[in-house]
PDB file of C-alpha atoms in Angstrom:
ATOM      1  CA  UNK A   1     124.889 114.496  81.028  1.00 67.00           C
ATOM      2  CA  UNK A   2     122.504 113.855  83.372  1.00 80.00           C
ATOM      3  CA  UNK A   3     121.963 110.113  83.308  1.00 93.00           C
ATOM      4  CA  UNK A   4     119.066 109.005  84.747  1.00 95.00           C
ATOM      5  CA  UNK A   5     116.429 111.515  86.785  1.00 96.00           C
ATOM      6  CA  UNK A   6     113.235 110.415  88.570  1.00 96.00           C
ATOM      7  CA  UNK A   7     109.746 112.770  89.241  1.00 96.00           C
ATOM      8  CA  UNK A   8     108.947 113.143  92.041  1.00 96.00           C
ATOM      9  CA  UNK A   9     111.821 112.531  94.616  1.00 95.00           C
ATOM     10  CA  UNK A  10     109.137 112.206  97.176  1.00 96.00           C
ATOM     11  CA  UNK A  11     105.854 111.754  97.149  1.00 96.00           C
ATOM     12  CA  UNK A  12     102.434 110.421  99.784  1.00 97.00           C
ATOM     13  CA  UNK A  13      99.333 109.285  98.693  1.00 96.00           C
ATOM     14  CA  UNK A  14      96.423 107.711 100.451  1.00 97.00           C
ATOM     15  CA  UNK A  15      94.433 104.666  99.484  1.00 97.00           C
ATOM     16  CA  UNK A  16      93.184 104.402  96.416  1.00 97.00           C
ATOM     17  CA  UNK A  17      94.708 107.647  94.932  1.00 97.00           C
ATOM     18  CA  UNK A  18      96.915 107.105  91.818  1.00 96.00           C
ATOM     19  CA  UNK A  19      99.814 108.567  90.367  1.00 96.00           C
ATOM     20  CA  UNK A  20     102.591 108.438  87.848  1.00 97.00           C
ATOM     21  CA  UNK A  21     105.907 108.508  88.506  1.00 97.00           C
ATOM     22  CA  UNK A  22     108.405 109.654  86.033  1.00 97.00           C
ATOM     23  CA  UNK A  23     111.527 108.796  84.871  1.00 97.00           C
ATOM     24  CA  UNK A  24     114.615 109.818  81.930  1.00 97.00           C
ATOM     25  CA  UNK A  25     117.594 109.144  80.371  1.00 97.00           C
ATOM     26  CA  UNK A  26     119.873 111.405  78.036  1.00 96.00           C
ATOM     27  CA  UNK A  27     122.423 107.898  77.707  1.00 95.00           C
ATOM     28  CA  UNK A  28     120.358 106.817  74.331  1.00 94.00           C
ATOM     29  CA  UNK A  29     119.880 103.381  76.243  1.00 94.00           C
ATOM     30  CA  UNK A  30     117.306 100.641  74.444  1.00 92.00           C
ATOM     31  CA  UNK A  31     116.375  99.231  77.711  1.00 93.00           C
ATOM     32  CA  UNK A  32     114.619 101.028  80.303  1.00 95.00           C
ATOM     33  CA  UNK A  33     113.397  99.033  83.930  1.00 96.00           C
ATOM     34  CA  UNK A  34     111.177  99.582  86.954  1.00 98.00           C
ATOM     35  CA  UNK A  35     112.179  98.330  90.238  1.00 97.00           C
ATOM     36  CA  UNK A  36     111.123  98.968  93.840  1.00 97.00           C
ATOM     37  CA  UNK A  37     113.744  98.569  97.398  1.00 95.00           C
ATOM     38  CA  UNK A  38     111.666  98.016 100.057  1.00 94.00           C
ATOM     39  CA  UNK A  39     113.592  97.391 103.978  1.00 87.00           C
ATOM     40  CA  UNK A  40     116.147  94.380 104.007  1.00 81.00           C
ATOM     41  CA  UNK A  41     115.206  93.062 100.413  1.00 83.00           C
ATOM     42  CA  UNK A  42     116.995  93.667  97.334  1.00 88.00           C
ATOM     43  CA  UNK A  43     115.893  95.432  94.705  1.00 93.00           C
ATOM     44  CA  UNK A  44     112.658  93.824  92.384  1.00 96.00           C
ATOM     45  CA  UNK A  45     111.758  94.176  89.160  1.00 96.00           C
ATOM     46  CA  UNK A  46     108.390  95.797  88.642  1.00 97.00           C
ATOM     47  CA  UNK A  47     108.371  95.810  84.333  1.00 97.00           C
ATOM     48  CA  UNK A  48     110.971  96.125  81.646  1.00 95.00           C
ATOM     49  CA  UNK A  49     111.093  97.847  78.034  1.00 94.00           C
ATOM     50  CA  UNK A  50     113.840  96.078  76.212  1.00 91.00           C
ATOM     51  CA  UNK A  51     113.462  98.608  73.640  1.00 90.00           C
ATOM     52  CA  UNK A  52     110.861 100.960  72.547  1.00 91.00           C
ATOM     53  CA  UNK A  53     107.364 100.273  71.757  1.00 90.00           C
ATOM     54  CA  UNK A  54     107.456  96.680  73.872  1.00 92.00           C
ATOM     55  CA  UNK A  55     107.284  96.316  77.711  1.00 96.00           C
ATOM     56  CA  UNK A  56     107.168  93.544  79.930  1.00 95.00           C
ATOM     57  CA  UNK A  57     106.043  92.714  83.011  1.00 95.00           C
ATOM     58  CA  UNK A  58     108.665  91.321  85.422  1.00 94.00           C
ATOM     59  CA  UNK A  59     109.126  89.902  89.370  1.00 92.00           C
ATOM     60  CA  UNK A  60     106.105  92.130  90.741  1.00 96.00           C
ATOM     61  CA  UNK A  61     103.558  93.536  88.433  1.00 97.00           C
ATOM     62  CA  UNK A  62     101.028  93.181  90.068  1.00 96.00           C
ATOM     63  CA  UNK A  63      99.082  96.319  90.950  1.00 96.00           C
ATOM     64  CA  UNK A  64     101.487  98.673  88.164  1.00 97.00           C
ATOM     65  CA  UNK A  65     101.156  99.561  84.566  1.00 97.00           C
ATOM     66  CA  UNK A  66     103.878 101.254  82.356  1.00 97.00           C
ATOM     67  CA  UNK A  67     104.481 103.847  79.167  1.00 97.00           C
ATOM     68  CA  UNK A  68     107.555 103.260  77.385  1.00 95.00           C
ATOM     69  CA  UNK A  69     106.237 107.226  75.808  1.00 89.00           C
ATOM     70  CA  UNK A  70     109.929 106.557  73.267  1.00 95.00           C
ATOM     71  CA  UNK A  71     113.052 105.802  74.099  1.00 95.00           C
ATOM     72  CA  UNK A  72     114.166 108.601  76.596  1.00 96.00           C
ATOM     73  CA  UNK A  73     111.072 108.284  79.001  1.00 97.00           C
ATOM     74  CA  UNK A  74     109.599 105.193  80.672  1.00 97.00           C
ATOM     75  CA  UNK A  75     106.610 105.970  83.437  1.00 97.00           C
ATOM     76  CA  UNK A  76     105.359 103.707  85.637  1.00 98.00           C
ATOM     77  CA  UNK A  77     101.495 104.089  86.914  1.00 97.00           C
ATOM     78  CA  UNK A  78      99.701 103.084  90.422  1.00 96.00           C
ATOM     79  CA  UNK A  79      95.688 103.001  89.288  1.00 93.00           C
ATOM     80  CA  UNK A  80      94.992 102.837  93.206  1.00 96.00           C
ATOM     81  CA  UNK A  81      97.232 102.942  95.679  1.00 96.00           C
ATOM     82  CA  UNK A  82      97.193  99.978  98.076  1.00 97.00           C
ATOM     83  CA  UNK A  83      99.950 100.935 101.706  1.00 97.00           C
ATOM     84  CA  UNK A  84     101.283  97.541 100.628  1.00 96.00           C
ATOM     85  CA  UNK A  85     103.141 100.191  97.904  1.00 97.00           C
ATOM     86  CA  UNK A  86     104.999 101.749  99.862  1.00 97.00           C
ATOM     87  CA  UNK A  87     108.453 101.513  98.687  1.00 97.00           C
ATOM     88  CA  UNK A  88     111.579 102.899  97.062  1.00 95.00           C
ATOM     89  CA  UNK A  89     111.510 103.214  93.471  1.00 97.00           C
ATOM     90  CA  UNK A  90     114.054 103.415  91.046  1.00 96.00           C
ATOM     91  CA  UNK A  91     114.196 103.599  87.851  1.00 97.00           C
ATOM     92  CA  UNK A  92     117.301 102.643  85.313  1.00 95.00           C
ATOM     93  CA  UNK A  93     117.978 101.894  81.783  1.00 95.00           C
ATOM     94  CA  UNK A  94     121.377  99.992  79.902  1.00 93.00           C
ATOM     95  CA  UNK A  95     122.078 100.257  76.144  1.00 90.00           C
ATOM     96  CA  UNK A  96     120.834  96.423  75.855  1.00 77.00           C
ATOM     97  CA  UNK A  97     120.961  93.737  72.818  1.00 58.00           C
ATOM     98  CA  UNK A  98     118.740  91.719  74.620  1.00 57.00           C
ATOM     99  CA  UNK A  99     120.398  88.082  73.771  1.00 59.00           C
ATOM    100  CA  UNK A 100     122.722  86.916  76.206  1.00 62.00           C
ATOM    101  CA  UNK A 101     124.950  88.778  79.156  1.00 69.00           C
ATOM    102  CA  UNK A 102     123.489  91.762  80.033  1.00 82.00           C
ATOM    103  CA  UNK A 103     124.784  95.385  80.385  1.00 84.00           C
ATOM    104  CA  UNK A 104     125.007  97.609  83.122  1.00 90.00           C
ATOM    105  CA  UNK A 105     122.319  99.324  84.535  1.00 93.00           C
ATOM    106  CA  UNK A 106     122.464 102.757  84.776  1.00 94.00           C
ATOM    107  CA  UNK A 107     120.143 103.622  88.553  1.00 94.00           C
ATOM    108  CA  UNK A 108     118.370 107.200  88.317  1.00 94.00           C
ATOM    109  CA  UNK A 109     118.268 108.106  92.577  1.00 93.00           C
ATOM    110  CA  UNK A 110     114.795 106.893  93.455  1.00 94.00           C
ATOM    111  CA  UNK A 111     111.363 108.395  94.806  1.00 96.00           C
ATOM    112  CA  UNK A 112     110.778 107.786  98.126  1.00 95.00           C
ATOM    113  CA  UNK A 113     106.586 106.978  98.337  1.00 97.00           C
ATOM    114  CA  UNK A 114     104.373 106.560 101.070  1.00 97.00           C
ATOM    115  CA  UNK A 115     100.669 105.119 100.550  1.00 97.00           C
ATOM    116  CA  UNK A 116      98.950 106.413 104.222  1.00 96.00           C
TER     117      UNK A 116
ATOM    118  CA  UNK B   1     115.779  79.132  87.701  1.00 69.00           C
ATOM    119  CA  UNK B   2     118.252  82.140  89.021  1.00 80.00           C
ATOM    120  CA  UNK B   3     118.659  83.384  92.633  1.00 89.00           C
ATOM    121  CA  UNK B   4     121.493  84.840  94.327  1.00 94.00           C
ATOM    122  CA  UNK B   5     122.127  84.169  98.279  1.00 95.00           C
ATOM    123  CA  UNK B   6     124.669  86.836 100.291  1.00 96.00           C
ATOM    124  CA  UNK B   7     125.504  85.052 102.957  1.00 96.00           C
ATOM    125  CA  UNK B   8     125.912  88.162 105.376  1.00 95.00           C
ATOM    126  CA  UNK B   9     123.624  90.240 106.417  1.00 95.00           C
ATOM    127  CA  UNK B  10     126.460  92.833 108.069  1.00 96.00           C
ATOM    128  CA  UNK B  11     129.176  92.597 108.009  1.00 98.00           C
ATOM    129  CA  UNK B  12     131.775  94.856 110.145  1.00 98.00           C
ATOM    130  CA  UNK B  13     135.495  95.394 109.595  1.00 97.00           C
ATOM    131  CA  UNK B  14     138.684  98.007 110.528  1.00 97.00           C
ATOM    132  CA  UNK B  15     139.759 100.762 108.163  1.00 97.00           C
ATOM    133  CA  UNK B  16     142.822  99.035 106.648  1.00 97.00           C
ATOM    134  CA  UNK B  17     141.185  95.616 107.437  1.00 97.00           C
ATOM    135  CA  UNK B  18     140.194  92.990 104.682  1.00 98.00           C
ATOM    136  CA  UNK B  19     137.186  92.844 103.207  1.00 98.00           C
ATOM    137  CA  UNK B  20     135.259  89.943 102.146  1.00 98.00           C
ATOM    138  CA  UNK B  21     131.569  90.373 101.064  1.00 98.00           C
ATOM    139  CA  UNK B  22     130.187  86.564 100.043  1.00 98.00           C
ATOM    140  CA  UNK B  23     127.523  85.922  97.465  1.00 97.00           C
ATOM    141  CA  UNK B  24     126.618  82.350  95.814  1.00 96.00           C
ATOM    142  CA  UNK B  25     123.924  82.119  93.135  1.00 93.00           C
ATOM    143  CA  UNK B  26     122.557  80.247  90.826  1.00 89.00           C
ATOM    144  CA  UNK B  27     121.405  80.520  87.061  1.00 81.00           C
ATOM    145  CA  UNK B  28     119.515  78.475  83.879  1.00 71.00           C
ATOM    146  CA  UNK B  29     121.815  80.384  81.676  1.00 70.00           C
ATOM    147  CA  UNK B  30     125.189  81.679  80.913  1.00 74.00           C
ATOM    148  CA  UNK B  31     124.361  84.936  83.073  1.00 81.00           C
ATOM    149  CA  UNK B  32     126.390  88.496  84.219  1.00 89.00           C
ATOM    150  CA  UNK B  33     127.316  88.835  87.709  1.00 92.00           C
ATOM    151  CA  UNK B  34     127.694  92.659  88.715  1.00 95.00           C
ATOM    152  CA  UNK B  35     128.375  94.123  92.292  1.00 97.00           C
ATOM    153  CA  UNK B  36     126.480  97.520  93.228  1.00 96.00           C
ATOM    154  CA  UNK B  37     126.696 100.089  96.472  1.00 96.00           C
ATOM    155  CA  UNK B  38     124.070 102.002  97.789  1.00 94.00           C
ATOM    156  CA  UNK B  39     125.252 104.630 100.293  1.00 92.00           C
ATOM    157  CA  UNK B  40     122.338 106.181 101.813  1.00 87.00           C
ATOM    158  CA  UNK B  41     119.907 107.299 100.545  1.00 81.00           C
ATOM    159  CA  UNK B  42     121.152 107.437  96.983  1.00 84.00           C
ATOM    160  CA  UNK B  43     121.137 105.141  93.489  1.00 86.00           C
ATOM    161  CA  UNK B  44     122.877 102.248  92.923  1.00 92.00           C
ATOM    162  CA  UNK B  45     126.560 102.928  91.544  1.00 94.00           C
ATOM    163  CA  UNK B  46     128.282 100.061  89.484  1.00 95.00           C
ATOM    164  CA  UNK B  47     130.907  98.766  91.467  1.00 96.00           C
ATOM    165  CA  UNK B  48     132.133  95.445  88.343  1.00 95.00           C
ATOM    166  CA  UNK B  49     130.863  93.708  86.976  1.00 93.00           C
ATOM    167  CA  UNK B  50     131.280  89.538  85.272  1.00 90.00           C
ATOM    168  CA  UNK B  51     130.737  88.807  81.489  1.00 78.00           C
ATOM    169  CA  UNK B  52     133.071  85.568  81.297  1.00 75.00           C
ATOM    170  CA  UNK B  53     135.883  87.278  79.796  1.00 72.00           C
ATOM    171  CA  UNK B  54     137.928  86.311  82.575  1.00 80.00           C
ATOM    172  CA  UNK B  55     137.269  85.011  86.003  1.00 87.00           C
ATOM    173  CA  UNK B  56     138.669  87.934  88.884  1.00 93.00           C
ATOM    174  CA  UNK B  57     137.452  91.309  88.112  1.00 93.00           C
ATOM    175  CA  UNK B  58     138.379  94.003  89.293  1.00 94.00           C
ATOM    176  CA  UNK B  59     136.583  96.650  89.862  1.00 94.00           C
ATOM    177  CA  UNK B  60     136.444 100.460  90.957  1.00 94.00           C
ATOM    178  CA  UNK B  61     137.762 102.270  94.510  1.00 94.00           C
ATOM    179  CA  UNK B  62     140.294  98.349  94.415  1.00 96.00           C
ATOM    180  CA  UNK B  63     137.698  96.636  94.753  1.00 97.00           C
ATOM    181  CA  UNK B  64     137.676  92.937  93.113  1.00 97.00           C
ATOM    182  CA  UNK B  65     135.439  89.896  92.419  1.00 96.00           C
ATOM    183  CA  UNK B  66     136.666  86.095  91.026  1.00 93.00           C
ATOM    184  CA  UNK B  67     133.835  83.963  89.223  1.00 91.00           C
ATOM    185  CA  UNK B  68     134.434  80.364  90.591  1.00 90.00           C
ATOM    186  CA  UNK B  69     132.392  77.992  88.644  1.00 86.00           C
ATOM    187  CA  UNK B  70     132.598  74.899  90.301  1.00 87.00           C
ATOM    188  CA  UNK B  71     131.504  76.948  93.622  1.00 89.00           C
ATOM    189  CA  UNK B  72     128.445  79.243  92.059  1.00 91.00           C
ATOM    190  CA  UNK B  73     130.674  82.118  94.744  1.00 94.00           C
ATOM    191  CA  UNK B  74     131.130  85.990  93.275  1.00 95.00           C
ATOM    192  CA  UNK B  75     132.552  87.176  96.320  1.00 97.00           C
ATOM    193  CA  UNK B  76     133.805  91.407  96.935  1.00 98.00           C
ATOM    194  CA  UNK B  77     136.908  91.876  98.595  1.00 97.00           C
ATOM    195  CA  UNK B  78     138.944  94.997  98.907  1.00 98.00           C
ATOM    196  CA  UNK B  79     142.891  94.443 100.729  1.00 97.00           C
ATOM    197  CA  UNK B  80     142.295  97.756 102.602  1.00 97.00           C
ATOM    198  CA  UNK B  81     138.273  99.028 104.178  1.00 97.00           C
ATOM    199  CA  UNK B  82     138.118 102.988 104.035  1.00 96.00           C
ATOM    200  CA  UNK B  83     135.249 104.461 106.421  1.00 96.00           C
ATOM    201  CA  UNK B  84     134.163 105.847 102.585  1.00 95.00           C
ATOM    202  CA  UNK B  85     133.506 102.129 102.150  1.00 96.00           C
ATOM    203  CA  UNK B  86     130.778 101.732 104.549  1.00 96.00           C
ATOM    204  CA  UNK B  87     127.471 100.948 102.342  1.00 96.00           C
ATOM    205  CA  UNK B  88     124.905  98.321 101.192  1.00 96.00           C
ATOM    206  CA  UNK B  89     126.641  96.033  98.193  1.00 97.00           C
ATOM    207  CA  UNK B  90     123.917  93.672  96.483  1.00 97.00           C
ATOM    208  CA  UNK B  91     125.300  91.445  94.563  1.00 97.00           C
ATOM    209  CA  UNK B  92     123.184  90.622  91.223  1.00 95.00           C
ATOM    210  CA  UNK B  93     122.250  87.995  88.685  1.00 92.00           C
ATOM    211  CA  UNK B  94     120.912  89.091  85.279  1.00 89.00           C
ATOM    212  CA  UNK B  95     120.030  87.010  81.769  1.00 84.00           C
ATOM    213  CA  UNK B  96     118.473  87.094  78.733  1.00 82.00           C
ATOM    214  CA  UNK B  97     116.925  84.529  77.817  1.00 76.00           C
ATOM    215  CA  UNK B  98     112.880  84.679  76.990  1.00 76.00           C
ATOM    216  CA  UNK B  99     113.082  87.389  78.747  1.00 82.00           C
ATOM    217  CA  UNK B 100     114.997  89.489  80.908  1.00 86.00           C
ATOM    218  CA  UNK B 101     115.495  88.322  83.992  1.00 86.00           C
ATOM    219  CA  UNK B 102     117.338  89.846  86.700  1.00 90.00           C
ATOM    220  CA  UNK B 103     117.537  88.617  91.050  1.00 92.00           C
ATOM    221  CA  UNK B 104     119.287  91.068  93.208  1.00 94.00           C
ATOM    222  CA  UNK B 105     120.094  89.350  96.822  1.00 95.00           C
ATOM    223  CA  UNK B 106     118.983  91.225  99.784  1.00 94.00           C
ATOM    224  CA  UNK B 107     121.968  92.967  99.735  1.00 95.00           C
ATOM    225  CA  UNK B 108     125.018  93.122 102.643  1.00 97.00           C
ATOM    226  CA  UNK B 109     125.581  96.126 105.191  1.00 96.00           C
ATOM    227  CA  UNK B 110     129.413  96.456 105.938  1.00 97.00           C
ATOM    228  CA  UNK B 111     130.215  98.876 108.241  1.00 97.00           C
ATOM    229  CA  UNK B 112     134.074  99.952 108.866  1.00 97.00           C
ATOM    230  CA  UNK B 113     135.333 101.735 111.893  1.00 96.00           C
ATOM    231  CA  UNK B 114     138.108 103.403 112.579  1.00 94.00           C
TER     232      UNK B 114
END
């Protein structure tokens, strides 16, 4: 099993360019997540998808959009990149029932994005 | 509202000595608590998870954590540090209540000296 895969691993953009980060999981998980990690900080939740067909905002959604393409895939789009979006982006998935306690999240290897 | 405070940004220990990484939290509901480890330029890996079954939780690689509700703490310990334990450790609070909420602590960098 590959677990959670992310593409690309590295990306450099100019301010105003757009791009889509791809994420896929092969664990038949219901829930998927996008985080960003900045120096000296923990991960912050951008968007999540509790189940196929649903998406919801997390802590820092501004400047991003997401698509839950199917149960396996969850993409993150930057429509007009800004230098403040320079970060490492992690995708994660979990089994989840959607109530009460949370399940373990399994993380991808990350995408290092630089916006000039 | 949720919050997570990792009380030390850096901890340095000698190989073979005990490790203590401290975490305090607050939550409005009954959260799940996690410790994840991140090695340089890698994704995060679960060390252990608390979900109210037992207050002392054992994880991988000899790590364990004790949930203390009265102190709202979830400190991570290991009896004897190994060089391979050098990494960043994150305490995490997550819960489903009116949507999914998760807060990561800022992280504690563990250094292990030979």
